Amino acid sequence: MIDISDIEAAAKRLSGISVRTPLLRNFELDQIAGGVVLIKPECLQVTGSFKIRGAYNRLRQLSHEQAKKGVVAWSSGNHAQGVAAAGGLLNIKTAIVMPEDAPRAKLENTRKLGGEVITYDRYSGDREAIARGIAVDRDAALVPSYDHEHIIAGQGTVGLEIAQDAAALKLPPDQVLIPCGGGGLSSGSAVALKDRFPDVFVYPVEPADFDDTARSLELDTRVSIEPAARSICDALQTPMPGELTFAINRKLLQKGLTVSDDEVRHAMRFAFRNLKLVVEPGGAVALAAILSAKVATADTTTVIVLSGGNVDIDLFAEIQAEPN
Amino acid sequence: MIDISDIEAAAKRLSGISVRTPLLRNFELDQIAGGVVLIKPECLQVTGSFKIRGAYNRLRQLSHEQAKKGVVAWSSGNHAQGVAAAGGLLNIKTAIVMPEDAPRAKLENTRKLGGEVITYDRYSGDREAIARGIAVDRDAALVPSYDHEHIIAGQGTVGLEIAQDAAALKLPPDQVLIPCGGGGLSSGSAVALKDRFPDVFVYPVEPADFDDTARSLELDTRVSIEPAARSICDALQTPMPGELTFAINRKLLQKGLTVSDDEVRHAMRFAFRNLKLVVEPGGAVALAAILSAKVATADTTTVIVLSGGNVDIDLFAEIQAEPN
């Protein structure tokens, strides 16, 4: 189990590597919420999502021997870019198993960053098994996308920055909404946030069909999604909460919130028009939760994390052209 | 003539009103530049551009009598939104003369923010004369879009923040590139930047056809653009440098840089794909100047200002769909 000192150590390692993203505000969003909304735009992070934080924190702590053999990861695309970028910075070879239907930009950028990309079929293949097979073959270390203490601590620097910057603004958060796939970002951030603000409510936000964390929190045990689940949020399609992440989340998180694809599309339009930010579907779920009133926001200070912005232009333009 | 104390006073007035936009970095941009590039994204500012800074600083200093009578402004759209928003915050009525072909989003948002919009034909009407006429009729104060000391001081807070944040990052800027229409942002920012970093080079960047500041700097006297001038940068179509702004700029700026529409379009694609920022054409000229190597960037620290992000989705999607 990680604690605040692990996250502070990760923040030190990441200094000069990851961008310290700001807390933004927007008139219209405050008005809709009837309170203060602080926006943490991790779409502005290096490689376009928060994932470099965990990946770099993990790769930086490999032994010299492990580093020489390279690493293997699996990812829908954002972790892939984070791992490839971290490998480039640390001169470590990276191989990443990705769904063949991942957004083009994610596949291309991972390759451009020097990652070796191995594709598989999202709906029939088992990406973790494929990655584990390659890791055994090459005697390479695995870089899981969420279920590892170094990954969780790295992603937790998002929560640490929110806590520090909200304190500096004299706007202590009442609640923080965090996009949730496997739970790495929410668990790490919750550790940091609860350390600084013990009474803060931290909510994971998931796509409606991929509500495994919401249901697992309700039942207090890990459950899987239905095999037929589909979502526009390619970054949040994890089948089940992580073992390590859920052990933290069951203690620190409030109930899970869920949003529909239409609510996500509306949030992406709001981000373009009002925030001038390019947010990908999975990155927009916390904003969608606020805009569709999934949690009370009147007279409170709410922080939302926009976790990524890696979306292809075709989908982006299609969504933006829809009536609001 | 304004000095640093005017800008510091403006920064105090703007505290809690304008967003303190961050300085961002991007791997790929650093690589292309062969040096450090710090990005000041004023597209993330309240109302989607830096213009709230000057407008609020001006309206905040009106006498009670003046404030009661309301104000009149002219603007291609970003200053319009800044004035309307400042009026809303200070409970001052605002009327703004805008071109009838201004981007829809700019017209709509100005109205939504409570501004009274009066349209005119960009290529035949004289917006300043129209605004002055209304101001006389209503005995209302004018809020010029650049040529006023309070406006210049307000926009100068952009330069002040850059100077402070670059110093905190221990990355003293060698050069700062600033989008230039009438010269309010560049003159105010140059005063702040030169106060903190006397040796810094400050370059105004203009659309190729609207190079009035570049040519005025070269001739050391104010000259106008050709009547046939056209540009995709709706925010930077000013006919001639301001009197007050040019008096500052001729002392503090380096030569002017210019970029073509195609270079702007490419920069907008780079911003979408790599920075995850929505930047409007006029807001992208400094980025365009870097990407098309209009100034040497190797082994230097360059700051670029992205001055706004108010672009309609049709144009944005059209530009993004073009081959790179």
GROMACS .gro file of N, CA, C and O in nm, chain A residues 16-17 19-28 41 43-48 52 85 89 105 109 112-113 271-279 308-313 316-317 320-321, chain B residues 16-17 19-28 41 43-48 52 85 89 105 109 112-113 271-279 308-313 316-317 320-321:
model
  360
   16GLY      N    1   1.065   1.850  -1.384
   16GLY     CA    2   1.136   1.877  -1.510
   16GLY      C    3   1.100   1.780  -1.620
   16GLY      O    4   1.140   1.796  -1.735
   17ILE      N    5   1.024   1.675  -1.587
   17ILE     CA    6   0.981   1.576  -1.687
   17ILE      C    7   0.834   1.598  -1.722
   17ILE      O    8   0.799   1.620  -1.837
   19VAL      N    9   0.470   1.810  -1.701
   19VAL     CA   10   0.424   1.948  -1.688
   19VAL      C   11   0.343   1.960  -1.559
   19VAL      O   12   0.265   1.872  -1.526
   20ARG      N   13   0.367   2.066  -1.483
   20ARG     CA   14   0.278   2.094  -1.370
   20ARG      C   15   0.155   2.164  -1.427
   20ARG      O   16   0.154   2.285  -1.446
   21THR      N   17   0.053   2.086  -1.459
   21THR     CA   18  -0.067   2.144  -1.521
   21THR      C   19  -0.136   2.236  -1.420
   21THR      O   20  -0.132   2.211  -1.300
   22PRO      N   21  -0.199   2.343  -1.470
   22PRO     CA   22  -0.260   2.441  -1.380
   22PRO      C   23  -0.399   2.398  -1.333
   22PRO      O   24  -0.449   2.293  -1.375
   23LEU      N   25  -0.459   2.475  -1.246
   23LEU     CA   26  -0.602   2.463  -1.218
   23LEU      C   27  -0.670   2.579  -1.289
   23LEU      O   28  -0.643   2.695  -1.258
   24LEU      N   29  -0.756   2.548  -1.385
   24LEU     CA   30  -0.824   2.652  -1.462
   24LEU      C   31  -0.965   2.676  -1.406
   24LEU      O   32  -1.019   2.591  -1.335
   25ARG      N   33  -1.021   2.791  -1.441
   25ARG     CA   34  -1.162   2.818  -1.408
   25ARG      C   35  -1.233   2.874  -1.530
   25ARG      O   36  -1.171   2.927  -1.620
   26ASN      N   37  -1.364   2.862  -1.530
   26ASN     CA   38  -1.443   2.909  -1.643
   26ASN      C   39  -1.575   2.965  -1.591
   26ASN      O   40  -1.646   2.899  -1.515
   27PHE      N   41  -1.605   3.089  -1.631
   27PHE     CA   42  -1.729   3.157  -1.588
   27PHE      C   43  -1.851   3.069  -1.605
   27PHE      O   44  -1.931   3.052  -1.514
   28GLU      N   45  -1.867   3.017  -1.728
   28GLU     CA   46  -1.989   2.945  -1.762
   28GLU      C   47  -2.003   2.817  -1.681
   28GLU      O   48  -2.112   2.781  -1.636
   41PRO      N   49  -0.632   2.020  -1.624
   41PRO     CA   50  -0.628   1.974  -1.763
   41PRO      C   51  -0.506   1.889  -1.794
   41PRO      O   52  -0.406   1.937  -1.847
   43CYS      N   53  -0.487   1.686  -2.023
   43CYS     CA   54  -0.470   1.679  -2.168
   43CYS      C   55  -0.351   1.764  -2.211
   43CYS      O   56  -0.293   1.741  -2.317
   44LEU      N   57  -0.313   1.862  -2.128
   44LEU     CA   58  -0.197   1.946  -2.160
   44LEU      C   59  -0.066   1.884  -2.114
   44LEU      O   60   0.042   1.940  -2.133
   45GLN      N   61  -0.076   1.767  -2.052
   45GLN     CA   62   0.044   1.698  -2.005
   45GLN      C   63   0.127   1.648  -2.125
   45GLN      O   64   0.074   1.628  -2.234
   46VAL      N   65   0.256   1.631  -2.104
   46VAL     CA   66   0.344   1.569  -2.202
   46VAL      C   67   0.280   1.438  -2.251
   46VAL      O   68   0.229   1.361  -2.170
   47THR      N   69   0.280   1.413  -2.381
   47THR     CA   70   0.215   1.300  -2.451
   47THR      C   71   0.063   1.306  -2.442
   47THR      O   72  -0.005   1.209  -2.478
   48GLY      N   73   0.006   1.418  -2.396
   48GLY     CA   74  -0.138   1.439  -2.405
   48GLY      C   75  -0.223   1.368  -2.303
   48GLY      O   76  -0.345   1.364  -2.316
   52ILE      N   77   0.225   0.968  -1.847
   52ILE     CA   78   0.372   0.977  -1.836
   52ILE      C   79   0.415   0.976  -1.689
   52ILE      O   80   0.525   0.930  -1.656
   85ALA      N   81   0.752   0.739  -2.418
   85ALA     CA   82   0.822   0.866  -2.390
   85ALA      C   83   0.920   0.849  -2.274
   85ALA      O   84   1.035   0.896  -2.280
   89LEU      N   85   1.331   0.895  -2.277
   89LEU     CA   86   1.404   0.982  -2.185
   89LEU      C   87   1.512   0.907  -2.109
   89LEU      O   88   1.617   0.961  -2.075
  105ALA      N   89  -0.401   0.839  -3.378
  105ALA     CA   90  -0.303   0.930  -3.318
  105ALA      C   91  -0.226   0.858  -3.206
  105ALA      O   92  -0.106   0.880  -3.189
  109ASN      N   93   0.168   0.810  -3.248
  109ASN     CA   94   0.255   0.879  -3.152
  109ASN      C   95   0.340   0.783  -3.072
  109ASN      O   96   0.454   0.813  -3.038
  112LYS      N   97   0.617   0.700  -3.294
  112LYS     CA   98   0.704   0.817  -3.312
  112LYS      C   99   0.792   0.838  -3.189
  112LYS      O  100   0.905   0.886  -3.199
  113LEU      N  101   0.739   0.804  -3.072
  113LEU     CA  102   0.816   0.821  -2.949
  113LEU      C  103   0.916   0.707  -2.930
  113LEU      O  104   0.987   0.701  -2.830
  271ALA      N  105  -1.600   2.159  -2.384
  271ALA     CA  106  -1.455   2.183  -2.368
  271ALA      C  107  -1.398   2.260  -2.487
  271ALA      O  108  -1.317   2.351  -2.471
  272PHE      N  109  -1.443   2.225  -2.608
  272PHE     CA  110  -1.397   2.296  -2.727
  272PHE      C  111  -1.444   2.442  -2.725
  272PHE      O  112  -1.366   2.534  -2.741
  273ARG      N  113  -1.573   2.460  -2.702
  273ARG     CA  114  -1.632   2.594  -2.715
  273ARG      C  115  -1.595   2.686  -2.600
  273ARG      O  116  -1.570   2.804  -2.619
  274ASN      N  117  -1.594   2.632  -2.480
  274ASN     CA  118  -1.578   2.720  -2.363
  274ASN      C  119  -1.440   2.713  -2.301
  274ASN      O  120  -1.392   2.812  -2.247
  275LEU      N  121  -1.378   2.595  -2.304
  275LEU     CA  122  -1.248   2.582  -2.237
  275LEU      C  123  -1.132   2.590  -2.335
  275LEU      O  124  -1.017   2.605  -2.293
  276LYS      N  125  -1.160   2.579  -2.464
  276LYS     CA  126  -1.057   2.580  -2.569
  276LYS      C  127  -0.958   2.466  -2.551
  276LYS      O  128  -0.839   2.477  -2.579
  277LEU      N  129  -1.010   2.355  -2.499
  277LEU     CA  130  -0.926   2.238  -2.476
  277LEU      C  131  -0.973   2.122  -2.564
  277LEU      O  132  -1.093   2.101  -2.582
  278VAL      N  133  -0.877   2.049  -2.616
  278VAL     CA  134  -0.906   1.925  -2.688
  278VAL      C  135  -0.906   1.813  -2.585
  278VAL      O  136  -0.802   1.781  -2.528
  279VAL      N  137  -1.023   1.756  -2.560
  279VAL     CA  138  -1.034   1.649  -2.462
  279VAL      C  139  -1.085   1.525  -2.532
  279VAL      O  140  -1.176   1.532  -2.616
  308GLY      N  141  -0.710   1.331  -2.050
  308GLY     CA  142  -0.634   1.316  -2.172
  308GLY      C  143  -0.699   1.386  -2.291
  308GLY      O  144  -0.818   1.423  -2.284
  309GLY      N  145  -0.622   1.405  -2.397
  309GLY     CA  146  -0.672   1.476  -2.514
  309GLY      C  147  -0.634   1.411  -2.645
  309GLY      O  148  -0.635   1.476  -2.749
  310ASN      N  149  -0.605   1.281  -2.644
  310ASN     CA  150  -0.560   1.213  -2.765
  310ASN      C  151  -0.677   1.156  -2.844
  310ASN      O  152  -0.714   1.040  -2.828
  311VAL      N  153  -0.735   1.241  -2.927
  311VAL     CA  154  -0.851   1.201  -3.006
  311VAL      C  155  -0.823   1.233  -3.152
  311VAL      O  156  -0.761   1.333  -3.185
  312ASP      N  157  -0.870   1.142  -3.241
  312ASP     CA  158  -0.850   1.166  -3.384
  312ASP      C  159  -0.943   1.276  -3.433
  312ASP      O  160  -1.055   1.292  -3.383
  313ILE      N  161  -0.900   1.349  -3.537
  313ILE     CA  162  -0.976   1.466  -3.583
  313ILE      C  163  -1.111   1.426  -3.639
  313ILE      O  164  -1.209   1.499  -3.624
  316PHE      N  165  -1.344   1.383  -3.353
  316PHE     CA  166  -1.357   1.513  -3.287
  316PHE      C  167  -1.449   1.605  -3.367
  316PHE      O  168  -1.543   1.664  -3.312
  317ALA      N  169  -1.425   1.613  -3.498
  317ALA     CA  170  -1.506   1.701  -3.583
  317ALA      C  171  -1.651   1.654  -3.588
  317ALA      O  172  -1.744   1.734  -3.584
  320GLN      N  173  -1.814   1.758  -3.264
  320GLN     CA  174  -1.831   1.903  -3.253
  320GLN      C  175  -1.944   1.952  -3.343
  320GLN      O  176  -2.009   2.052  -3.313
  321ALA      N  177  -1.967   1.881  -3.455
  321ALA     CA  178  -2.069   1.926  -3.551
  321ALA      C  179  -2.210   1.892  -3.505
  321ALA      O  180  -2.308   1.942  -3.560
  340GLY      N  181  -0.797   3.718  -0.927
  340GLY     CA  182  -0.928   3.656  -0.904
  340GLY      C  183  -1.024   3.678  -1.019
  340GLY      O  184  -1.133   3.622  -1.021
  341ILE      N  185  -0.985   3.761  -1.117
  341ILE     CA  186  -1.070   3.787  -1.234
  341ILE      C  187  -1.014   3.711  -1.355
  341ILE      O  188  -1.083   3.629  -1.415
  343VAL      N  189  -0.748   3.442  -1.539
  343VAL     CA  190  -0.675   3.319  -1.508
  343VAL      C  191  -0.525   3.347  -1.518
  343VAL      O  192  -0.482   3.415  -1.611
  344ARG      N  193  -0.447   3.299  -1.423
  344ARG     CA  194  -0.303   3.304  -1.439
  344ARG      C  195  -0.266   3.185  -1.527
  344ARG      O  196  -0.247   3.073  -1.478
  345THR      N  197  -0.258   3.207  -1.657
  345THR     CA  198  -0.229   3.096  -1.748
  345THR      C  199  -0.086   3.046  -1.726
  345THR      O  200   0.002   3.124  -1.691
  346PRO      N  201  -0.065   2.917  -1.745
  346PRO     CA  202   0.067   2.858  -1.715
  346PRO      C  203   0.166   2.879  -1.829
  346PRO      O  204   0.130   2.933  -1.934
  347LEU      N  205   0.288   2.838  -1.809
  347LEU     CA  206   0.383   2.822  -1.920
  347LEU      C  207   0.394   2.672  -1.947
  347LEU      O  208   0.435   2.596  -1.859
  348LEU      N  209   0.354   2.630  -2.065
  348LEU     CA  210   0.357   2.488  -2.100
  348LEU      C  211   0.482   2.456  -2.181
  348LEU      O  212   0.544   2.545  -2.239
  349ARG      N  213   0.515   2.327  -2.186
  349ARG     CA  214   0.622   2.281  -2.275
  349ARG      C  215   0.577   2.157  -2.351
  349ARG      O  216   0.485   2.088  -2.310
  350ASN      N  217   0.642   2.132  -2.462
  350ASN     CA  218   0.606   2.018  -2.545
  350ASN      C  219   0.733   1.959  -2.605
  350ASN      O  220   0.813   2.031  -2.665
  351PHE      N  221   0.751   1.827  -2.588
  351PHE     CA  222   0.870   1.756  -2.639
  351PHE      C  223   0.896   1.790  -2.785
  351PHE      O  224   1.007   1.823  -2.824
  352GLU      N  225   0.791   1.772  -2.867
  352GLU     CA  226   0.808   1.782  -3.012
  352GLU      C  227   0.846   1.925  -3.053
  352GLU      O  228   0.930   1.944  -3.142
  365PRO      N  229  -0.049   2.998  -2.299
  365PRO     CA  230  -0.175   2.972  -2.369
  365PRO      C  231  -0.288   3.064  -2.321
  365PRO      O  232  -0.370   3.025  -2.239
  367CYS      N  233  -0.536   3.132  -2.487
  367CYS     CA  234  -0.665   3.076  -2.529
  367CYS      C  235  -0.739   3.017  -2.410
  367CYS      O  236  -0.861   3.003  -2.412
  368LEU      N  237  -0.666   2.984  -2.303
  368LEU     CA  238  -0.729   2.930  -2.183
  368LEU      C  239  -0.779   3.040  -2.090
  368LEU      O  240  -0.836   3.012  -1.985
  369GLN      N  241  -0.756   3.163  -2.129
  369GLN     CA  242  -0.800   3.276  -2.047
  369GLN      C  243  -0.953   3.285  -2.047
  369GLN      O  244  -1.018   3.238  -2.141
  370VAL      N  245  -1.008   3.346  -1.943
  370VAL     CA  246  -1.151   3.376  -1.938
  370VAL      C  247  -1.192   3.446  -2.068
  370VAL      O  248  -1.121   3.535  -2.115
  371THR      N  249  -1.303   3.408  -2.127
  371THR     CA  250  -1.356   3.453  -2.258
  371THR      C  251  -1.267   3.410  -2.375
  371THR      O  252  -1.286   3.457  -2.488
  372GLY      N  253  -1.171   3.322  -2.352
  372GLY     CA  254  -1.097   3.260  -2.462
  372GLY      C  255  -0.989   3.345  -2.525
  372GLY      O  256  -0.935   3.307  -2.630
  376ILE      N  257  -0.966   4.015  -2.183
  376ILE     CA  258  -1.031   4.053  -2.057
  376ILE      C  259  -0.936   4.134  -1.969
  376ILE      O  260  -0.980   4.218  -1.889
  409ALA      N  261  -1.765   4.088  -2.077
  409ALA     CA  262  -1.745   4.014  -1.951
  409ALA      C  263  -1.709   4.109  -1.838
  409ALA      O  264  -1.761   4.098  -1.726
  413LEU      N  265  -1.915   4.182  -1.488
  413LEU     CA  266  -1.856   4.170  -1.354
  413LEU      C  267  -1.872   4.300  -1.275
  413LEU      O  268  -1.887   4.298  -1.152
  429ALA      N  269  -1.906   3.241  -3.311
  429ALA     CA  270  -1.884   3.219  -3.168
  429ALA      C  271  -1.854   3.352  -3.098
  429ALA      O  272  -1.897   3.375  -2.985
  433ASN      N  273  -2.108   3.483  -2.820
  433ASN     CA  274  -2.058   3.492  -2.683
  433ASN      C  275  -2.064   3.634  -2.630
  433ASN      O  276  -2.089   3.655  -2.512
  436LYS      N  277  -2.409   3.678  -2.528
  436LYS     CA  278  -2.438   3.595  -2.410
  436LYS      C  279  -2.379   3.657  -2.284
  436LYS      O  280  -2.434   3.643  -2.174
  437LEU      N  281  -2.268   3.726  -2.300
  437LEU     CA  282  -2.204   3.791  -2.184
  437LEU      C  283  -2.272   3.923  -2.151
  437LEU      O  284  -2.230   3.995  -2.059
  595ALA      N  285  -0.112   2.263  -3.294
  595ALA     CA  286  -0.169   2.290  -3.161
  595ALA      C  287  -0.273   2.185  -3.124
  595ALA      O  288  -0.278   2.138  -3.010
  596PHE      N  289  -0.357   2.146  -3.220
  596PHE     CA  290  -0.458   2.043  -3.194
  596PHE      C  291  -0.392   1.910  -3.164
  596PHE      O  292  -0.421   1.844  -3.064
  597ARG      N  293  -0.300   1.869  -3.251
  597ARG     CA  294  -0.243   1.734  -3.240
  597ARG      C  295  -0.145   1.721  -3.125
  597ARG      O  296  -0.142   1.619  -3.057
  598ASN      N  297  -0.062   1.822  -3.105
  598ASN     CA  298   0.046   1.807  -3.009
  598ASN      C  299   0.023   1.879  -2.879
  598ASN      O  300   0.068   1.833  -2.774
  599LEU      N  301  -0.045   1.994  -2.884
  599LEU     CA  302  -0.064   2.071  -2.761
  599LEU      C  303  -0.201   2.050  -2.699
  599LEU      O  304  -0.224   2.089  -2.585
  600LYS      N  305  -0.294   1.992  -2.776
  600LYS     CA  306  -0.433   1.970  -2.730
  600LYS      C  307  -0.501   2.102  -2.697
  600LYS      O  308  -0.583   2.111  -2.606
  601LEU      N  309  -0.463   2.205  -2.770
  601LEU     CA  310  -0.520   2.338  -2.750
  601LEU      C  311  -0.597   2.382  -2.874
  601LEU      O  312  -0.554   2.357  -2.986
  602VAL      N  313  -0.710   2.445  -2.849
  602VAL     CA  314  -0.786   2.508  -2.956
  602VAL      C  315  -0.735   2.650  -2.971
  602VAL      O  316  -0.752   2.732  -2.881
  603VAL      N  317  -0.668   2.678  -3.081
  603VAL     CA  318  -0.611   2.811  -3.105
  603VAL      C  319  -0.676   2.869  -3.229
  603VAL      O  320  -0.693   2.799  -3.330
  632GLY      N  321  -0.537   3.361  -2.840
  632GLY     CA  322  -0.681   3.336  -2.831
  632GLY      C  323  -0.721   3.204  -2.894
  632GLY      O  324  -0.644   3.144  -2.970
  633GLY      N  325  -0.844   3.160  -2.863
  633GLY     CA  326  -0.892   3.031  -2.912
  633GLY      C  327  -1.036   3.036  -2.962
  633GLY      O  328  -1.101   2.932  -2.970
  634ASN      N  329  -1.085   3.155  -2.998
  634ASN     CA  330  -1.225   3.166  -3.039
  634ASN      C  331  -1.242   3.147  -3.188
  634ASN      O  332  -1.242   3.241  -3.266
  635VAL      N  333  -1.256   3.021  -3.225
  635VAL     CA  334  -1.269   2.985  -3.367
  635VAL      C  335  -1.393   2.898  -3.384
  635VAL      O  336  -1.424   2.815  -3.299
  636ASP      N  337  -1.465   2.920  -3.496
  636ASP     CA  338  -1.584   2.839  -3.523
  636ASP      C  339  -1.543   2.699  -3.565
  636ASP      O  340  -1.440   2.679  -3.628
  637ILE      N  341  -1.630   2.601  -3.533
  637ILE     CA  342  -1.595   2.461  -3.557
  637ILE      C  343  -1.582   2.430  -3.706
  637ILE      O  344  -1.497   2.349  -3.745
  640PHE      N  345  -1.238   2.537  -3.807
  640PHE     CA  346  -1.144   2.455  -3.733
  640PHE      C  347  -1.135   2.315  -3.794
  640PHE      O  348  -1.025   2.264  -3.822
  641ALA      N  349  -1.250   2.253  -3.819
  641ALA     CA  350  -1.252   2.117  -3.874
  641ALA      C  351  -1.192   2.116  -4.015
  641ALA      O  352  -1.119   2.023  -4.051
  644GLN      N  353  -0.817   2.133  -3.979
  644GLN     CA  354  -0.760   2.012  -3.922
  644GLN      C  355  -0.759   1.898  -4.023
  644GLN      O  356  -0.674   1.809  -4.016
  645ALA      N  357  -0.857   1.899  -4.115
  645ALA     CA  358  -0.868   1.789  -4.211
  645ALA      C  359  -0.766   1.800  -4.324
  645ALA      O  360  -0.745   1.705  -4.399
   0.00000   0.00000   0.00000
